[in-house]
């Protein structure tokens, strides 16, 4: 299980690395893909929505990438730019054991894959040939990573079966809903309205709460966040009592995106159950933050204060 989880965690990195290949290599993979190529030699069994089984062809692994539509699907068509929610299973094609490397059906955590230039061209093309509910088989050889030949140091050819669950909803620009007038004593949040960033003030002589405190500033009307979801948020974080800002997605001009289960406990506990579209303020004690370890601009044993807009969850 640990190995499978490690491989699954590396899958998006593999896509990103492969996207660095030169344009000629990507084009050759796409050309073979359109004709079926080595992907046509595989047999895939099992229903879409369940873990697939794959029968490998005999002979040496392919050195050119290709794809095949196994099941077109019946939902909306996949568009370039979509952020797809995908269940995937991956194998090493070495011509011997062809070992499975992991599956999101085992971890029960679908991946989010952007249909853009972050992934190899063969996948960019393949995804746009299926619909939601569809199944794609992709052979990803070293040509997708810049034309590297199969050598001892080269990555083994990978075989993916990708089941398209759906697409992530486009995130809101900012919280939207009714202001509640709730606040945390000693903390001030000013809402400027529209898509502008709120102002968070944490300069206070009051002692911080010893427990996690979550207050809704603007109550959204979307679905409630689930612990296993991936969130898109805007936020600002400051240290209690100092008004010292240590991070802000608004300051970077780009929302943050992350699986809720992979952030500090204060966020996991504080954001689960919050409706999408909400703006909340959280006071997070050290034991649910970074504890007695300093983190860049955050001193050890700090109480953290965040104002967070929950823009999307899937």
CSV table of C-alpha atoms in Angstrom, one decimal:
chain,number,residue,atom,x,y,z
A,1,UNK,CA,0.0,0.0,0.0
A,2,UNK,CA,2.8,2.5,0.9
A,3,UNK,CA,4.4,1.9,-2.5
A,4,UNK,CA,1.2,2.4,-4.3
A,5,UNK,CA,0.5,5.6,-2.4
A,6,UNK,CA,4.0,6.8,-3.3
A,7,UNK,CA,3.6,6.1,-6.9
A,8,UNK,CA,0.2,7.8,-7.0
A,9,UNK,CA,1.7,10.9,-5.4
A,10,UNK,CA,4.3,11.0,-8.2
A,11,UNK,CA,1.9,10.6,-11.0
A,12,UNK,CA,1.1,14.3,-11.4
A,13,UNK,CA,4.9,15.0,-11.3
A,14,UNK,CA,5.4,12.6,-14.1
A,15,UNK,CA,2.9,14.4,-16.2
A,16,UNK,CA,4.6,17.7,-15.5
A,17,UNK,CA,8.0,16.4,-16.3
A,18,UNK,CA,6.8,14.9,-19.5
A,19,UNK,CA,5.3,18.2,-20.6
A,20,UNK,CA,8.9,19.6,-20.7
A,21,UNK,CA,9.6,17.6,-23.9
A,22,UNK,CA,10.3,19.3,-27.1
A,23,UNK,CA,7.5,19.9,-29.6
A,24,UNK,CA,8.8,17.4,-32.2
A,25,UNK,CA,8.7,14.6,-29.6
A,26,UNK,CA,5.2,15.4,-28.5
A,27,UNK,CA,4.0,15.6,-32.1
A,28,UNK,CA,5.3,12.2,-33.0
A,29,UNK,CA,3.5,10.7,-30.0
A,30,UNK,CA,0.2,12.4,-31.0
A,31,UNK,CA,0.5,11.1,-34.6
A,32,UNK,CA,0.8,7.5,-33.5
A,33,UNK,CA,-1.9,8.0,-31.0
A,34,UNK,CA,-4.4,9.1,-33.6
A,35,UNK,CA,-3.7,5.8,-35.5
A,36,UNK,CA,-4.0,3.7,-32.3
A,37,UNK,CA,-0.3,2.7,-32.1
A,38,UNK,CA,0.8,0.4,-29.4
A,39,UNK,CA,-2.2,1.3,-27.3
A,40,UNK,CA,-4.4,-0.6,-29.7
A,41,UNK,CA,-2.7,-3.9,-28.7
A,42,UNK,CA,-4.0,-3.8,-25.1
A,43,UNK,CA,-7.1,-5.5,-23.8
A,44,UNK,CA,-8.9,-3.7,-21.0
A,45,UNK,CA,-11.7,-5.4,-19.1
A,46,UNK,CA,-13.9,-4.3,-16.2
A,47,UNK,CA,-16.6,-1.7,-16.0
A,48,UNK,CA,-15.9,2.0,-16.1
A,49,UNK,CA,-16.1,3.2,-12.5
A,50,UNK,CA,-14.3,0.1,-11.2
A,51,UNK,CA,-10.7,-0.8,-11.2
A,52,UNK,CA,-9.7,-2.1,-14.6
A,53,UNK,CA,-7.7,-5.2,-15.6
A,54,UNK,CA,-5.2,-4.9,-18.5
A,55,UNK,CA,-3.7,-7.7,-20.7
A,56,UNK,CA,-0.4,-6.6,-22.1
A,57,UNK,CA,0.8,-7.5,-25.7
A,58,UNK,CA,3.8,-9.7,-26.1
A,59,UNK,CA,7.2,-8.2,-27.1
A,60,UNK,CA,9.2,-5.3,-26.0
A,61,UNK,CA,7.7,-2.1,-24.5
A,62,UNK,CA,6.8,0.6,-26.8
A,63,UNK,CA,9.2,3.6,-27.2
A,64,UNK,CA,6.6,5.9,-28.7
A,65,UNK,CA,3.6,7.2,-26.8
A,66,UNK,CA,0.0,6.6,-27.9
A,67,UNK,CA,-3.6,6.4,-26.6
A,68,UNK,CA,-6.8,4.6,-27.3
A,69,UNK,CA,-10.4,5.5,-26.4
A,70,UNK,CA,-11.7,2.4,-24.5
A,71,UNK,CA,-15.1,3.9,-23.7
A,72,UNK,CA,-16.2,7.3,-25.1
A,73,UNK,CA,-18.6,8.0,-22.2
A,74,UNK,CA,-22.0,9.6,-22.4
A,75,UNK,CA,-21.6,12.8,-20.3
A,76,UNK,CA,-20.4,16.3,-21.3
A,77,UNK,CA,-17.4,16.4,-23.7
A,78,UNK,CA,-14.0,17.1,-22.2
A,79,UNK,CA,-12.6,20.5,-23.2
A,80,UNK,CA,-9.1,21.9,-23.3
A,81,UNK,CA,-8.5,23.8,-20.1
A,82,UNK,CA,-10.8,21.5,-18.0
A,83,UNK,CA,-9.5,20.3,-14.6
A,84,UNK,CA,-10.6,16.7,-14.8
A,85,UNK,CA,-11.4,14.5,-11.8
A,86,UNK,CA,-9.9,11.1,-12.9
A,87,UNK,CA,-9.6,7.7,-11.4
A,88,UNK,CA,-6.4,6.2,-12.8
A,89,UNK,CA,-4.4,2.9,-12.6
A,90,UNK,CA,-0.8,2.8,-13.7
A,91,UNK,CA,1.6,-0.1,-14.7
A,92,UNK,CA,5.3,-0.3,-15.6
A,93,UNK,CA,5.5,-1.9,-19.0
A,94,UNK,CA,8.8,-3.7,-18.9
A,95,UNK,CA,7.9,-6.7,-21.0
A,96,UNK,CA,8.3,-9.0,-18.0
A,97,UNK,CA,6.2,-8.6,-14.9
A,98,UNK,CA,4.4,-5.4,-16.1
A,99,UNK,CA,3.8,-4.6,-12.4
A,100,UNK,CA,0.9,-2.4,-11.3
A,101,UNK,CA,2.3,0.7,-9.6
A,102,UNK,CA,-0.9,2.0,-8.0
A,103,UNK,CA,-4.5,2.9,-8.4
A,104,UNK,CA,-6.8,5.6,-7.1
A,105,UNK,CA,-9.4,2.9,-6.9
A,106,UNK,CA,-7.3,1.5,-4.1
A,107,UNK,CA,-6.6,4.8,-2.3
A,108,UNK,CA,-10.2,6.0,-3.0
A,109,UNK,CA,-8.7,9.4,-3.8
A,110,UNK,CA,-9.2,10.4,-7.5
A,111,UNK,CA,-6.6,12.7,-9.1
A,112,UNK,CA,-7.2,16.1,-10.5
A,113,UNK,CA,-5.5,16.5,-13.9
A,114,UNK,CA,-5.5,19.7,-15.9
A,115,UNK,CA,-6.1,19.3,-19.7
A,116,UNK,CA,-3.4,21.8,-20.6
A,117,UNK,CA,0.3,22.0,-21.5
A,118,UNK,CA,1.3,20.6,-18.1
A,119,UNK,CA,0.6,17.1,-19.4
A,120,UNK,CA,2.1,15.4,-22.5
A,121,UNK,CA,0.5,16.2,-25.8
A,122,UNK,CA,-0.7,12.6,-26.2
A,123,UNK,CA,-2.8,13.0,-23.1
A,124,UNK,CA,-4.0,16.5,-24.1
A,125,UNK,CA,-5.3,15.0,-27.3
A,126,UNK,CA,-6.6,11.8,-25.8
A,127,UNK,CA,-8.7,13.5,-23.1
A,128,UNK,CA,-10.5,15.7,-25.6
A,129,UNK,CA,-11.6,12.5,-27.4
A,130,UNK,CA,-13.7,11.3,-24.4
A,131,UNK,CA,-16.6,12.5,-22.4
A,132,UNK,CA,-17.4,12.4,-18.7
A,133,UNK,CA,-17.8,8.8,-17.8
A,134,UNK,CA,-15.3,7.8,-20.5
A,135,UNK,CA,-12.2,5.6,-20.3
A,136,UNK,CA,-8.9,6.2,-21.9
A,137,UNK,CA,-5.8,4.0,-22.2
A,138,UNK,CA,-2.5,5.8,-22.6
A,139,UNK,CA,1.0,4.5,-23.2
A,140,UNK,CA,3.5,7.1,-22.0
A,141,UNK,CA,7.0,6.3,-23.2
A,142,UNK,CA,10.2,8.3,-22.9
A,143,UNK,CA,9.5,10.3,-26.1
A,144,UNK,CA,6.9,12.2,-24.1
A,145,UNK,CA,9.7,13.4,-21.8
A,146,UNK,CA,11.8,14.9,-24.6
A,147,UNK,CA,12.7,12.0,-26.8
A,148,UNK,CA,14.9,10.2,-24.2
A,149,UNK,CA,15.8,6.7,-25.5
A,150,UNK,CA,15.1,3.6,-23.4
A,151,UNK,CA,18.2,3.2,-21.3
A,152,UNK,CA,19.1,2.0,-17.9
A,153,UNK,CA,18.5,5.5,-16.5
A,154,UNK,CA,15.3,6.2,-18.5
A,155,UNK,CA,11.9,5.8,-16.9
A,156,UNK,CA,10.1,2.6,-17.8
A,157,UNK,CA,7.2,3.0,-20.3
A,158,UNK,CA,4.0,3.6,-18.3
A,159,UNK,CA,0.6,2.4,-19.1
A,160,UNK,CA,-2.4,4.3,-17.7
A,161,UNK,CA,-6.1,3.6,-17.7
A,162,UNK,CA,-7.9,6.8,-16.9
A,163,UNK,CA,-11.6,7.0,-16.0
A,164,UNK,CA,-13.0,10.5,-16.3
A,165,UNK,CA,-15.3,11.1,-13.3
A,166,UNK,CA,-16.1,14.7,-14.2
A,167,UNK,CA,-14.6,18.2,-14.2
A,168,UNK,CA,-13.9,20.4,-11.2
A,169,UNK,CA,-16.3,23.4,-11.1
A,170,UNK,CA,-14.8,26.7,-12.0
A,171,UNK,CA,-14.0,28.5,-8.7
A,172,UNK,CA,-15.6,31.6,-7.5
A,173,UNK,CA,-13.6,34.8,-7.6
A,174,UNK,CA,-14.4,35.6,-3.9
A,175,UNK,CA,-16.8,34.7,-1.2
A,176,UNK,CA,-20.4,35.5,-2.0
A,177,UNK,CA,-23.4,35.4,0.4
A,178,UNK,CA,-24.8,37.1,3.4
A,179,UNK,CA,-22.5,38.8,6.0
A,180,UNK,CA,-23.1,37.3,9.5
A,181,UNK,CA,-21.3,39.9,11.6
A,182,UNK,CA,-19.6,37.1,13.5
A,183,UNK,CA,-16.0,37.6,14.6
A,184,UNK,CA,-13.3,36.4,17.0
A,185,UNK,CA,-12.6,38.6,19.9
A,186,UNK,CA,-9.3,40.4,19.3
A,187,UNK,CA,-9.5,39.9,15.5
A,188,UNK,CA,-11.0,42.2,12.9
A,189,UNK,CA,-12.0,41.3,9.4
A,190,UNK,CA,-13.1,44.1,7.0
A,191,UNK,CA,-15.1,43.1,4.0
A,192,UNK,CA,-14.6,45.6,1.1
A,193,UNK,CA,-17.2,43.9,-1.1
A,194,UNK,CA,-17.0,42.5,-4.6
A,195,UNK,CA,-13.9,40.5,-5.5
A,196,UNK,CA,-11.5,42.6,-3.4
A,197,UNK,CA,-9.5,41.0,-0.6
A,198,UNK,CA,-10.7,41.4,3.0
A,199,UNK,CA,-8.5,43.1,5.5
A,200,UNK,CA,-7.4,41.0,8.5
A,201,UNK,CA,-6.1,42.7,11.7
A,202,UNK,CA,-4.6,40.5,14.5
A,203,UNK,CA,-2.9,43.2,16.6
A,204,UNK,CA,-4.3,42.7,20.1
A,205,UNK,CA,-3.2,42.5,23.7
A,206,UNK,CA,-5.8,39.7,24.3
A,207,UNK,CA,-4.5,36.2,24.9
A,208,UNK,CA,-5.2,33.8,22.0
A,209,UNK,CA,-7.8,31.1,22.4
A,210,UNK,CA,-6.4,27.7,23.5
A,211,UNK,CA,-8.8,25.9,21.2
A,212,UNK,CA,-9.6,26.1,17.5
A,213,UNK,CA,-12.1,28.9,16.8
A,214,UNK,CA,-13.9,29.2,13.5
A,215,UNK,CA,-16.3,32.0,12.7
A,216,UNK,CA,-18.3,32.5,9.5
A,217,UNK,CA,-17.9,36.1,8.2
A,218,UNK,CA,-19.8,35.5,4.9
A,219,UNK,CA,-22.1,32.5,4.7
A,220,UNK,CA,-22.0,30.9,1.2
A,221,UNK,CA,-24.7,28.8,-0.3
A,222,UNK,CA,-22.7,26.0,-1.9
A,223,UNK,CA,-22.2,22.4,-0.9
A,224,UNK,CA,-20.4,21.8,2.4
A,225,UNK,CA,-16.7,20.9,2.2
A,226,UNK,CA,-16.0,17.3,2.7
A,227,UNK,CA,-12.7,16.1,4.4
A,228,UNK,CA,-11.5,14.2,1.3
A,229,UNK,CA,-12.0,17.0,-1.2
A,230,UNK,CA,-9.6,19.3,-3.0
A,231,UNK,CA,-10.2,23.0,-2.3
A,232,UNK,CA,-9.6,26.2,-4.1
A,233,UNK,CA,-9.3,29.1,-1.7
A,234,UNK,CA,-8.1,32.6,-1.2
A,235,UNK,CA,-6.6,33.4,2.2
A,236,UNK,CA,-4.4,35.6,4.3
A,237,UNK,CA,-2.5,34.3,7.3
A,238,UNK,CA,-1.2,36.3,10.3
A,239,UNK,CA,0.3,35.6,13.7
A,240,UNK,CA,-2.0,36.4,16.7
A,241,UNK,CA,-1.1,39.6,18.5
A,242,UNK,CA,1.5,40.8,16.1
A,243,UNK,CA,-0.5,41.6,12.9
A,244,UNK,CA,2.5,40.1,11.1
A,245,UNK,CA,1.4,38.6,7.8
A,246,UNK,CA,3.3,35.4,6.8
A,247,UNK,CA,1.3,34.4,3.7
A,248,UNK,CA,-1.4,35.5,1.4
A,249,UNK,CA,-2.8,34.1,-1.8
A,250,UNK,CA,-4.5,37.4,-2.5
A,251,UNK,CA,-1.0,39.0,-2.3
A,252,UNK,CA,0.2,36.6,-5.0
A,253,UNK,CA,-2.9,37.2,-7.1
A,254,UNK,CA,-3.6,33.5,-7.5
A,255,UNK,CA,-5.9,31.2,-5.4
A,256,UNK,CA,-4.4,28.2,-3.7
A,257,UNK,CA,-5.5,24.6,-4.5
A,258,UNK,CA,-4.8,21.6,-2.3
A,259,UNK,CA,-6.3,18.4,-0.9
A,260,UNK,CA,-7.8,19.3,2.5
A,261,UNK,CA,-6.3,16.2,4.0
A,262,UNK,CA,-2.7,17.4,3.3
A,263,UNK,CA,-2.7,20.7,5.2
A,264,UNK,CA,-2.4,21.6,8.9
A,265,UNK,CA,-4.9,20.1,11.3
A,266,UNK,CA,-6.4,23.5,12.0
A,267,UNK,CA,-7.5,23.9,8.4
A,268,UNK,CA,-8.7,20.3,8.2
A,269,UNK,CA,-10.9,20.6,11.2
A,270,UNK,CA,-11.9,24.2,10.6
A,271,UNK,CA,-12.9,24.0,6.9
A,272,UNK,CA,-14.7,20.7,6.9
A,273,UNK,CA,-18.4,21.4,6.7
A,274,UNK,CA,-18.0,25.0,5.6
A,275,UNK,CA,-20.3,25.8,2.6
A,276,UNK,CA,-18.5,26.7,-0.7
A,277,UNK,CA,-18.8,30.5,-1.2
A,278,UNK,CA,-18.1,31.2,2.5
A,279,UNK,CA,-15.6,33.5,4.1
A,280,UNK,CA,-14.4,32.3,7.5
A,281,UNK,CA,-11.8,33.4,10.0
A,282,UNK,CA,-9.9,30.8,12.0
A,283,UNK,CA,-7.8,31.0,15.1
A,284,UNK,CA,-5.5,28.0,15.2
A,285,UNK,CA,-3.6,27.1,18.4
A,286,UNK,CA,0.0,25.8,18.0
A,287,UNK,CA,-0.9,22.1,18.5
A,288,UNK,CA,-3.1,22.3,15.4
A,289,UNK,CA,-0.6,24.4,13.5
A,290,UNK,CA,3.1,24.2,13.5
A,291,UNK,CA,3.7,23.5,17.2
A,292,UNK,CA,7.0,24.3,18.7
A,293,UNK,CA,8.8,24.4,15.3
A,294,UNK,CA,9.4,27.8,13.6
A,295,UNK,CA,8.3,28.1,10.0
A,296,UNK,CA,9.9,30.9,8.0
A,297,UNK,CA,8.0,34.0,9.2
A,298,UNK,CA,6.1,32.0,11.8
A,299,UNK,CA,7.8,31.8,15.3
A,300,UNK,CA,7.6,28.6,17.3
A,301,UNK,CA,4.4,28.2,19.4
A,302,UNK,CA,2.4,30.7,17.4
A,303,UNK,CA,-1.3,31.0,17.3
A,304,UNK,CA,-2.2,31.4,13.6
A,305,UNK,CA,-5.1,33.5,12.3
A,306,UNK,CA,-6.5,33.0,8.8
A,307,UNK,CA,-9.3,34.6,6.8
A,308,UNK,CA,-10.3,32.2,4.1
A,309,UNK,CA,-12.6,32.3,1.1
A,310,UNK,CA,-13.7,28.9,0.1
A,311,UNK,CA,-14.0,29.2,-3.7
A,312,UNK,CA,-14.5,25.6,-4.9
A,313,UNK,CA,-14.4,22.0,-3.5
A,314,UNK,CA,-14.4,18.7,-5.4
